[in-house]
């Protein structure tokens, strides 16, 4: 296909979402499913016809009462009552079958589709994951799309068939009973549809505008909390709060507009309805006089048309669900059917009897599928003899890891071949080939299960002895035995509970247990610190003998002992030979790499000082290589910088962050705007398309928001106090709501009067029908006035409340101490979600719920009063059974909302399995673990599937029962009424007035209550919000108390400080640490990772307070100083500088919370070595830096961060690994900038690299929570067996 064809195709795809045909959704149904669907369909049709039949029986009842003399009324009515009983039994049974069968089959088919999908995903080749899908998407589809499909093949189908049956039945009956009246009635349908459609359109338009505003506010939250340390260290809280308030003010306007729009929509629909009823009464009377119709026929026709029309309106949610399901099915079915080039499930292919392990790459041409234009290998050849070890070295991106990818057959070369024992591996059976290869990669991926299970991924039926032996070989047995649960210890998501070295050793054990002939080690030790590296390296050395091994590494210690070293450069083999041979050629690439080797012998100790003085020397360069593993190969399996600050908490919050983002983007299966429409069992006009804009989080996530908090109940009075300024508005609104509430009872009175006048003599009928028609019209106009008024006023009050709550909460959040943000429940995603969801839920209490309460109260009181006035005895008897009708209306609404809403939550655990597997697809593929993953997945799915089926049956029973009671209640009411009429205790008109007033009142109430927000949710939200608002921050930067020193010298002293991170109390960081830093001096902190270097900085910034001991600044305890004033004195530059999504100028100005002149900005930029590159950018200082500064390179970001820190003109400079993430060139530039800035300031430096530390006035070595050595570089190097000296040596040796 040419370029144009592609373009054209893309355009078409954009316009139309591809879908599968509706019947194709059921492709994966088995015989039992077909039976269930058949029975369910029969039930749905029967249930659908029940409603129109009910209108016929109602017409019969009216005639039985209205015609003939009152004495034999009972016998006439009894016949009709029996019809009601039959209808009750029939429709109850039909409803049960309809709901249960469809829900059960939906659940069964969805489960089947899920597992087929997972199976298909695991089958795909690696190229598919490079190009087509990320883990996020796979999991999203697994959980999101299958729920959408389930929505389209489950109960919604039954619902849709039921509604269609009602529609057809309603119109058939209407036209059979009275076709003239039906035709006239149909004229009122288009206006209702149009009014509803316009409202939907307006509301969704306005609400998406509001959502956009809120998402701006959400971004402020995300940015502020995601980089809270940076924000507080620059005292940027005020700025963040102002920005946030600006955005939520805008959102308030949208909220009010939205309320007004939906109010007008509802008002219009009600108006049109009343008009059409007026029309029916007037025209019906005309037909009675001229065409010999009777009252029963008129009412029957009227209700039948209404029922039919309403059911069509209710079908819209079903249709949207079908559309969503069809689109989702297209995406999923496509993958189920996709057959990859390299197919893991393909059982054809040769299996060799005996394998020696000779590997050869012959004239290989290769580029990664994700970047086809970038050739990695251009005629590359390589031979590895059986049983030898080949090390591949070369710079980043030269194609070292690609060799491993080709041998594992993750990819096939475009030309040339990969041979095993002289046979092209394409002809071998894939599963068998991978079983013979053991892969240990740079970031070992463990599955979220036990250590034993993880090792067994290597060999499915491994015995305990084999596992034990593998663990011992891998040097892992010691630490496993020390764990309380030993091999049964859970390793956490992606192995997060273990350290890097421990994970790596388990990964090695997993590779050994399969006893592979070929071992592939891809940077297996690069992400480890010096000590772990030695242990892991030892383990590898034990395992390698007798196997063909290919090692890819940066570090010399790993490479030196290999039989052959191959130097690869830009996809070409430059030289090859053993370490000793290669070194003999002084101009060779390998020698250049190790140009600091003297006479073929490695200098392990001694004169490294001279070497390090030359920053461009190979030695200094190698130190970089050792510390920075830039991402290798095209797939970002990049190493982590050697010490990620507090890496555990970082990686945890990192993964949490992603998953929250992901979950926020999953909508609910109805789409964000779920339409609510309902009809009453009479087809009375209550189909109002209510728009409920659900926030974009689904309920399962909401439950999680409050799951891990102990929340105290909050009295409503506190909420009201927040809304105090709007009380007059609320009172007016309540008045409008009360008027709105009177609509249903008034409608009941009008109906009963209309029924009565149909049986009057002709001339009276003419006169009365005109008068009552006018009353209907007046009612319609009143609706148009009061309903929008109510919505508007409550919109204003609710909107103001949300704005106030969000602003107050955010203000409190920003001022919390850092420890609070370390808790998983306070990550930026969770807080953002809480601010938006909680505020909305609370608004529902105050706005929507209050309106509903007033409205329902007025409905109940009015209905009851009307009934009592009409006939108190009858009213009391009917009042007893009437709640059953309410129950039915409530069940009906719940049914429309859908019963299977919990599917998503139930499958969370199972999705986790899929998530793990796809996230580490290379590991799964290389260990042929597809079947294991699928089995685990099935195990996790069993419970939720059973639960879903059980739920289907229960929902069906409830639904059926509600219909049964409804029609029986009607039967009882009419029977009692007939008795009263026979005994002359009531008239015909009174019976119907009591009946309609009460029935309509109950329906009105139960419908509104079913729509009403879930009050428990709102309660939780209120509690959660006040928990934030009331929380006292332990280190509160908004407080103005505390000492403000005149001028700060910058003497720092730690006195006997003990400290543990509150989130990990079992790890003691400092035990009795004392350290003094004289003003103006530079102190460097060194020590292995986790020794507490960065913690010193965190304590100085007062991110945390020590558990005991003091920290003094110029002799004053820093806890006595005003927090904002203390932080003003510190300039912090951290390892990964956080820039905000704004221009470079704005980012630099962030350093000073005051006006800054252009000269000042340029001056600090020059000092930070940044002016040159900034002025070289097209927009100069106005260049936007992108989210988290992604538009700039690491070195550029770091220099902007330094400029920002200098602008404060701090007395104390804190540099936390400020240059560790940079490459050699950038590091030199940044280091120069730092050297200039450090002059005359007290500076605390945390670093790994020698070059950064050597010039410090004092070097302090941390170990086991205390300072073990302190002094200048030369002095510390002279200490025999000194910790510093050995750290430096280790650093050298591993180079």
PDB file of C-alpha atoms in Angstrom, residues 441-660:
ATOM      1  CA  UNK A 441      18.475  -9.636  32.316  1.00  0.00           C
ATOM      2  CA  UNK A 442      19.372  -6.303  33.776  1.00  0.00           C
ATOM      3  CA  UNK A 443      16.128  -5.711  35.596  1.00  0.00           C
ATOM      4  CA  UNK A 444      14.952  -9.112  36.631  1.00  0.00           C
ATOM      5  CA  UNK A 445      11.189  -9.342  36.610  1.00  0.00           C
ATOM      6  CA  UNK A 446       9.629 -11.378  39.360  1.00  0.00           C
ATOM      7  CA  UNK A 447       5.946 -12.195  39.534  1.00  0.00           C
ATOM      8  CA  UNK A 448       3.765 -11.124  42.441  1.00  0.00           C
ATOM      9  CA  UNK A 449       3.833 -14.536  44.107  1.00  0.00           C
ATOM     10  CA  UNK A 450       6.151 -16.533  46.419  1.00  0.00           C
ATOM     11  CA  UNK A 451       9.895 -17.029  45.944  1.00  0.00           C
ATOM     12  CA  UNK A 452       9.316 -20.757  45.377  1.00  0.00           C
ATOM     13  CA  UNK A 453       6.747 -20.102  42.655  1.00  0.00           C
ATOM     14  CA  UNK A 454       9.092 -17.611  41.027  1.00  0.00           C
ATOM     15  CA  UNK A 455      11.925 -20.119  40.857  1.00  0.00           C
ATOM     16  CA  UNK A 456       9.507 -22.745  39.522  1.00  0.00           C
ATOM     17  CA  UNK A 457       8.793 -20.555  36.525  1.00  0.00           C
ATOM     18  CA  UNK A 458      12.111 -21.957  35.291  1.00  0.00           C
ATOM     19  CA  UNK A 459      10.934 -25.559  35.539  1.00  0.00           C
ATOM     20  CA  UNK A 460       7.325 -26.381  36.057  1.00  0.00           C
ATOM     21  CA  UNK A 461       7.629 -29.562  38.115  1.00  0.00           C
ATOM     22  CA  UNK A 462      10.840 -28.740  39.957  1.00  0.00           C
ATOM     23  CA  UNK A 463      11.277 -30.702  43.199  1.00  0.00           C
ATOM     24  CA  UNK A 464      12.173 -29.024  46.482  1.00  0.00           C
ATOM     25  CA  UNK A 465      15.710 -30.427  46.173  1.00  0.00           C
ATOM     26  CA  UNK A 466      16.178 -28.884  42.718  1.00  0.00           C
ATOM     27  CA  UNK A 467      14.873 -25.554  43.942  1.00  0.00           C
ATOM     28  CA  UNK A 468      17.187 -25.715  46.955  1.00  0.00           C
ATOM     29  CA  UNK A 469      20.204 -26.596  44.796  1.00  0.00           C
ATOM     30  CA  UNK A 470      19.465 -23.776  42.351  1.00  0.00           C
ATOM     31  CA  UNK A 471      19.090 -21.295  45.208  1.00  0.00           C
ATOM     32  CA  UNK A 472      22.432 -22.370  46.677  1.00  0.00           C
ATOM     33  CA  UNK A 473      24.207 -22.123  43.360  1.00  0.00           C
ATOM     34  CA  UNK A 474      22.761 -18.655  42.910  1.00  0.00           C
ATOM     35  CA  UNK A 475      24.035 -17.548  46.308  1.00  0.00           C
ATOM     36  CA  UNK A 476      20.427 -16.970  47.326  1.00  0.00           C
ATOM     37  CA  UNK A 477      19.961 -19.721  49.906  1.00  0.00           C
ATOM     38  CA  UNK A 478      21.440 -17.646  52.763  1.00  0.00           C
ATOM     39  CA  UNK A 479      19.115 -14.709  52.501  1.00  0.00           C
ATOM     40  CA  UNK A 480      16.078 -16.900  51.743  1.00  0.00           C
ATOM     41  CA  UNK A 481      16.671 -18.888  54.940  1.00  0.00           C
ATOM     42  CA  UNK A 482      16.817 -15.676  56.930  1.00  0.00           C
ATOM     43  CA  UNK A 483      13.348 -14.599  55.759  1.00  0.00           C
ATOM     44  CA  UNK A 484      10.595 -15.530  58.231  1.00  0.00           C
ATOM     45  CA  UNK A 485       8.664 -17.484  55.606  1.00  0.00           C
ATOM     46  CA  UNK A 486      11.668 -18.744  53.642  1.00  0.00           C
ATOM     47  CA  UNK A 487      10.731 -19.886  50.159  1.00  0.00           C
ATOM     48  CA  UNK A 488       7.083 -19.046  50.798  1.00  0.00           C
ATOM     49  CA  UNK A 489       7.832 -15.321  51.171  1.00  0.00           C
ATOM     50  CA  UNK A 490       5.727 -13.175  48.837  1.00  0.00           C
ATOM     51  CA  UNK A 491       7.944 -10.946  46.690  1.00  0.00           C
ATOM     52  CA  UNK A 492       5.365  -8.183  46.073  1.00  0.00           C
ATOM     53  CA  UNK A 493       4.428  -6.556  42.793  1.00  0.00           C
ATOM     54  CA  UNK A 494       7.385  -6.889  40.407  1.00  0.00           C
ATOM     55  CA  UNK A 495       9.465  -8.134  43.354  1.00  0.00           C
ATOM     56  CA  UNK A 496       9.217  -4.801  45.178  1.00  0.00           C
ATOM     57  CA  UNK A 497       9.671  -6.398  48.619  1.00  0.00           C
ATOM     58  CA  UNK A 498      13.215  -7.538  47.820  1.00  0.00           C
ATOM     59  CA  UNK A 499      16.394  -5.559  47.241  1.00  0.00           C
ATOM     60  CA  UNK A 500      17.999  -5.437  43.787  1.00  0.00           C
ATOM     61  CA  UNK A 501      20.667  -7.996  44.649  1.00  0.00           C
ATOM     62  CA  UNK A 502      18.127 -10.398  46.128  1.00  0.00           C
ATOM     63  CA  UNK A 503      15.865 -10.141  43.096  1.00  0.00           C
ATOM     64  CA  UNK A 504      18.784 -10.733  40.790  1.00  0.00           C
ATOM     65  CA  UNK A 505      19.857 -13.856  42.667  1.00  0.00           C
ATOM     66  CA  UNK A 506      16.329 -15.298  42.520  1.00  0.00           C
ATOM     67  CA  UNK A 507      16.298 -14.572  38.803  1.00  0.00           C
ATOM     68  CA  UNK A 508      19.573 -16.486  38.482  1.00  0.00           C
ATOM     69  CA  UNK A 509      18.152 -19.404  40.472  1.00  0.00           C
ATOM     70  CA  UNK A 510      15.139 -19.363  38.166  1.00  0.00           C
ATOM     71  CA  UNK A 511      17.455 -19.549  35.145  1.00  0.00           C
ATOM     72  CA  UNK A 512      19.597 -22.335  36.654  1.00  0.00           C
ATOM     73  CA  UNK A 513      16.734 -24.563  37.683  1.00  0.00           C
ATOM     74  CA  UNK A 514      15.930 -25.250  34.046  1.00  0.00           C
ATOM     75  CA  UNK A 515      19.547 -26.454  33.681  1.00  0.00           C
ATOM     76  CA  UNK A 516      20.027 -24.590  30.415  1.00  0.00           C
ATOM     77  CA  UNK A 517      22.699 -25.397  27.884  1.00  0.00           C
ATOM     78  CA  UNK A 518      23.052 -21.731  26.999  1.00  0.00           C
ATOM     79  CA  UNK A 519      23.227 -18.878  29.476  1.00  0.00           C
ATOM     80  CA  UNK A 520      22.509 -15.297  28.426  1.00  0.00           C
ATOM     81  CA  UNK A 521      23.485 -12.574  30.878  1.00  0.00           C
ATOM     82  CA  UNK A 522      22.342  -9.128  29.861  1.00  0.00           C
ATOM     83  CA  UNK A 523      23.961  -6.595  32.191  1.00  0.00           C
ATOM     84  CA  UNK A 524      23.027  -8.983  34.963  1.00  0.00           C
ATOM     85  CA  UNK A 525      24.891  -7.057  37.639  1.00  0.00           C
ATOM     86  CA  UNK A 526      24.763  -3.507  36.402  1.00  0.00           C
ATOM     87  CA  UNK A 527      21.923  -2.205  38.533  1.00  0.00           C
ATOM     88  CA  UNK A 528      23.470  -3.372  41.780  1.00  0.00           C
ATOM     89  CA  UNK A 529      25.624  -1.626  44.311  1.00  0.00           C
ATOM     90  CA  UNK A 530      29.198  -2.740  44.794  1.00  0.00           C
ATOM     91  CA  UNK A 531      28.605  -5.291  47.525  1.00  0.00           C
ATOM     92  CA  UNK A 532      25.585  -7.007  45.962  1.00  0.00           C
ATOM     93  CA  UNK A 533      27.429  -7.043  42.688  1.00  0.00           C
ATOM     94  CA  UNK A 534      30.254  -9.080  44.100  1.00  0.00           C
ATOM     95  CA  UNK A 535      27.849 -11.649  45.539  1.00  0.00           C
ATOM     96  CA  UNK A 536      25.850 -11.969  42.341  1.00  0.00           C
ATOM     97  CA  UNK A 537      28.995 -12.123  40.228  1.00  0.00           C
ATOM     98  CA  UNK A 538      30.276 -14.952  42.393  1.00  0.00           C
ATOM     99  CA  UNK A 539      27.000 -16.799  41.853  1.00  0.00           C
ATOM    100  CA  UNK A 540      27.344 -16.354  38.102  1.00  0.00           C
ATOM    101  CA  UNK A 541      30.924 -17.594  38.091  1.00  0.00           C
ATOM    102  CA  UNK A 542      29.766 -20.812  39.765  1.00  0.00           C
ATOM    103  CA  UNK A 543      27.036 -21.359  37.196  1.00  0.00           C
ATOM    104  CA  UNK A 544      28.871 -20.566  33.991  1.00  0.00           C
ATOM    105  CA  UNK A 545      31.287 -23.526  33.663  1.00  0.00           C
ATOM    106  CA  UNK A 546      30.204 -26.097  31.074  1.00  0.00           C
ATOM    107  CA  UNK A 547      27.571 -23.869  29.519  1.00  0.00           C
ATOM    108  CA  UNK A 548      27.782 -21.665  26.466  1.00  0.00           C
ATOM    109  CA  UNK A 549      27.524 -18.189  27.963  1.00  0.00           C
ATOM    110  CA  UNK A 550      27.044 -14.797  26.362  1.00  0.00           C
ATOM    111  CA  UNK A 551      27.672 -11.861  28.676  1.00  0.00           C
ATOM    112  CA  UNK A 552      26.764  -8.281  27.906  1.00  0.00           C
ATOM    113  CA  UNK A 553      28.345  -5.876  30.355  1.00  0.00           C
ATOM    114  CA  UNK A 554      29.734  -2.467  31.013  1.00  0.00           C
ATOM    115  CA  UNK A 555      31.869  -3.357  33.951  1.00  0.00           C
ATOM    116  CA  UNK A 556      35.368  -4.657  33.543  1.00  0.00           C
ATOM    117  CA  UNK A 557      35.253  -7.051  36.440  1.00  0.00           C
ATOM    118  CA  UNK A 558      32.458  -8.898  34.668  1.00  0.00           C
ATOM    119  CA  UNK A 559      34.203  -9.020  31.325  1.00  0.00           C
ATOM    120  CA  UNK A 560      37.839  -9.822  32.154  1.00  0.00           C
ATOM    121  CA  UNK A 561      37.482 -13.525  32.822  1.00  0.00           C
ATOM    122  CA  UNK A 562      35.609 -14.317  29.608  1.00  0.00           C
ATOM    123  CA  UNK A 563      37.189 -16.731  27.130  1.00  0.00           C
ATOM    124  CA  UNK A 564      36.619 -14.314  24.282  1.00  0.00           C
ATOM    125  CA  UNK A 565      35.787 -10.631  24.363  1.00  0.00           C
ATOM    126  CA  UNK A 566      34.051  -9.122  21.326  1.00  0.00           C
ATOM    127  CA  UNK A 567      34.069  -5.389  20.921  1.00  0.00           C
ATOM    128  CA  UNK A 568      31.006  -4.203  19.013  1.00  0.00           C
ATOM    129  CA  UNK A 569      30.748  -0.710  17.594  1.00  0.00           C
ATOM    130  CA  UNK A 570      27.706   0.575  15.694  1.00  0.00           C
ATOM    131  CA  UNK A 571      26.590  -2.947  14.811  1.00  0.00           C
ATOM    132  CA  UNK A 572      30.003  -4.062  13.522  1.00  0.00           C
ATOM    133  CA  UNK A 573      32.467  -6.397  15.195  1.00  0.00           C
ATOM    134  CA  UNK A 574      35.580  -4.254  15.684  1.00  0.00           C
ATOM    135  CA  UNK A 575      37.900  -6.706  17.431  1.00  0.00           C
ATOM    136  CA  UNK A 576      37.799 -10.035  19.165  1.00  0.00           C
ATOM    137  CA  UNK A 577      40.073 -12.046  21.451  1.00  0.00           C
ATOM    138  CA  UNK A 578      40.825 -12.731  25.082  1.00  0.00           C
ATOM    139  CA  UNK A 579      41.471  -9.888  27.524  1.00  0.00           C
ATOM    140  CA  UNK A 580      45.224 -10.518  27.371  1.00  0.00           C
ATOM    141  CA  UNK A 581      45.365 -10.584  23.548  1.00  0.00           C
ATOM    142  CA  UNK A 582      43.299  -7.480  23.069  1.00  0.00           C
ATOM    143  CA  UNK A 583      45.405  -5.461  25.446  1.00  0.00           C
ATOM    144  CA  UNK A 584      48.538  -6.137  23.395  1.00  0.00           C
ATOM    145  CA  UNK A 585      47.274  -3.842  20.649  1.00  0.00           C
ATOM    146  CA  UNK A 586      47.596  -0.397  22.246  1.00  0.00           C
ATOM    147  CA  UNK A 587      45.500   1.317  19.561  1.00  0.00           C
ATOM    148  CA  UNK A 588      42.669  -1.232  19.700  1.00  0.00           C
ATOM    149  CA  UNK A 589      39.236  -0.117  20.773  1.00  0.00           C
ATOM    150  CA  UNK A 590      39.338  -2.385  23.808  1.00  0.00           C
ATOM    151  CA  UNK A 591      42.677  -1.046  24.989  1.00  0.00           C
ATOM    152  CA  UNK A 592      41.395   2.465  24.542  1.00  0.00           C
ATOM    153  CA  UNK A 593      38.557   1.543  26.868  1.00  0.00           C
ATOM    154  CA  UNK A 594      41.055   0.401  29.441  1.00  0.00           C
ATOM    155  CA  UNK A 595      43.864   2.781  28.692  1.00  0.00           C
ATOM    156  CA  UNK A 596      44.691   2.940  32.353  1.00  0.00           C
ATOM    157  CA  UNK A 597      45.946  -0.641  32.450  1.00  0.00           C
ATOM    158  CA  UNK A 598      49.711  -0.827  33.029  1.00  0.00           C
ATOM    159  CA  UNK A 599      51.679  -3.589  31.329  1.00  0.00           C
ATOM    160  CA  UNK A 600      48.703  -5.848  31.124  1.00  0.00           C
ATOM    161  CA  UNK A 601      48.158  -5.810  34.867  1.00  0.00           C
ATOM    162  CA  UNK A 602      45.158  -4.101  36.375  1.00  0.00           C
ATOM    163  CA  UNK A 603      45.985  -1.379  38.869  1.00  0.00           C
ATOM    164  CA  UNK A 604      43.591  -2.275  41.631  1.00  0.00           C
ATOM    165  CA  UNK A 605      44.858   0.214  44.183  1.00  0.00           C
ATOM    166  CA  UNK A 606      47.258   3.065  44.303  1.00  0.00           C
ATOM    167  CA  UNK A 607      47.714   5.949  41.962  1.00  0.00           C
ATOM    168  CA  UNK A 608      44.148   6.627  41.034  1.00  0.00           C
ATOM    169  CA  UNK A 609      44.506  10.258  42.064  1.00  0.00           C
ATOM    170  CA  UNK A 610      46.488  11.146  38.947  1.00  0.00           C
ATOM    171  CA  UNK A 611      44.056   9.269  36.770  1.00  0.00           C
ATOM    172  CA  UNK A 612      41.075  11.051  38.091  1.00  0.00           C
ATOM    173  CA  UNK A 613      42.576  14.490  37.556  1.00  0.00           C
ATOM    174  CA  UNK A 614      42.200  14.028  33.847  1.00  0.00           C
ATOM    175  CA  UNK A 615      38.452  14.253  33.277  1.00  0.00           C
ATOM    176  CA  UNK A 616      38.714  12.995  29.706  1.00  0.00           C
ATOM    177  CA  UNK A 617      40.916  10.048  30.604  1.00  0.00           C
ATOM    178  CA  UNK A 618      39.514   6.627  29.983  1.00  0.00           C
ATOM    179  CA  UNK A 619      39.479   5.985  33.706  1.00  0.00           C
ATOM    180  CA  UNK A 620      37.194   8.892  34.497  1.00  0.00           C
ATOM    181  CA  UNK A 621      35.110   7.945  31.509  1.00  0.00           C
ATOM    182  CA  UNK A 622      34.760   4.422  32.780  1.00  0.00           C
ATOM    183  CA  UNK A 623      33.637   5.591  36.151  1.00  0.00           C
ATOM    184  CA  UNK A 624      30.796   7.124  34.225  1.00  0.00           C
ATOM    185  CA  UNK A 625      30.155   4.002  32.318  1.00  0.00           C
ATOM    186  CA  UNK A 626      29.994   2.181  35.576  1.00  0.00           C
ATOM    187  CA  UNK A 627      27.526   4.539  37.101  1.00  0.00           C
ATOM    188  CA  UNK A 628      25.301   5.458  34.301  1.00  0.00           C
ATOM    189  CA  UNK A 629      23.791   2.778  32.260  1.00  0.00           C
ATOM    190  CA  UNK A 630      21.999   4.665  29.610  1.00  0.00           C
ATOM    191  CA  UNK A 631      19.176   2.795  28.101  1.00  0.00           C
ATOM    192  CA  UNK A 632      20.400  -0.096  26.109  1.00  0.00           C
ATOM    193  CA  UNK A 633      18.879  -1.224  22.894  1.00  0.00           C
ATOM    194  CA  UNK A 634      15.673   0.112  21.544  1.00  0.00           C
ATOM    195  CA  UNK A 635      13.468  -1.228  24.248  1.00  0.00           C
ATOM    196  CA  UNK A 636      13.846   0.903  27.268  1.00  0.00           C
ATOM    197  CA  UNK A 637      15.089  -1.560  29.763  1.00  0.00           C
ATOM    198  CA  UNK A 638      17.210   1.197  31.142  1.00  0.00           C
ATOM    199  CA  UNK A 639      19.153   0.752  34.314  1.00  0.00           C
ATOM    200  CA  UNK A 640      18.275   2.713  37.340  1.00  0.00           C
ATOM    201  CA  UNK A 641      20.809   5.349  38.348  1.00  0.00           C
ATOM    202  CA  UNK A 642      23.032   3.619  40.826  1.00  0.00           C
ATOM    203  CA  UNK A 643      21.243   4.952  43.821  1.00  0.00           C
ATOM    204  CA  UNK A 644      17.770   6.174  43.447  1.00  0.00           C
ATOM    205  CA  UNK A 645      17.051   8.356  46.414  1.00  0.00           C
ATOM    206  CA  UNK A 646      15.129   6.254  48.851  1.00  0.00           C
ATOM    207  CA  UNK A 647      14.509   3.924  45.970  1.00  0.00           C
ATOM    208  CA  UNK A 648      11.963   1.738  47.622  1.00  0.00           C
ATOM    209  CA  UNK A 649       9.465   4.416  48.325  1.00  0.00           C
ATOM    210  CA  UNK A 650      10.097   5.945  44.932  1.00  0.00           C
ATOM    211  CA  UNK A 651       9.419   2.821  42.978  1.00  0.00           C
ATOM    212  CA  UNK A 652       6.341   2.124  44.991  1.00  0.00           C
ATOM    213  CA  UNK A 653       4.832   5.483  44.532  1.00  0.00           C
ATOM    214  CA  UNK A 654       5.837   5.309  40.917  1.00  0.00           C
ATOM    215  CA  UNK A 655       3.893   2.204  40.158  1.00  0.00           C
ATOM    216  CA  UNK A 656       0.982   3.390  42.206  1.00  0.00           C
ATOM    217  CA  UNK A 657       0.959   6.567  40.261  1.00  0.00           C
ATOM    218  CA  UNK A 658       0.641   4.785  36.990  1.00  0.00           C
ATOM    219  CA  UNK A 659      -2.077   2.494  38.122  1.00  0.00           C
ATOM    220  CA  UNK A 660      -4.165   5.342  39.419  1.00  0.00           C
TER     221      UNK A 660
END
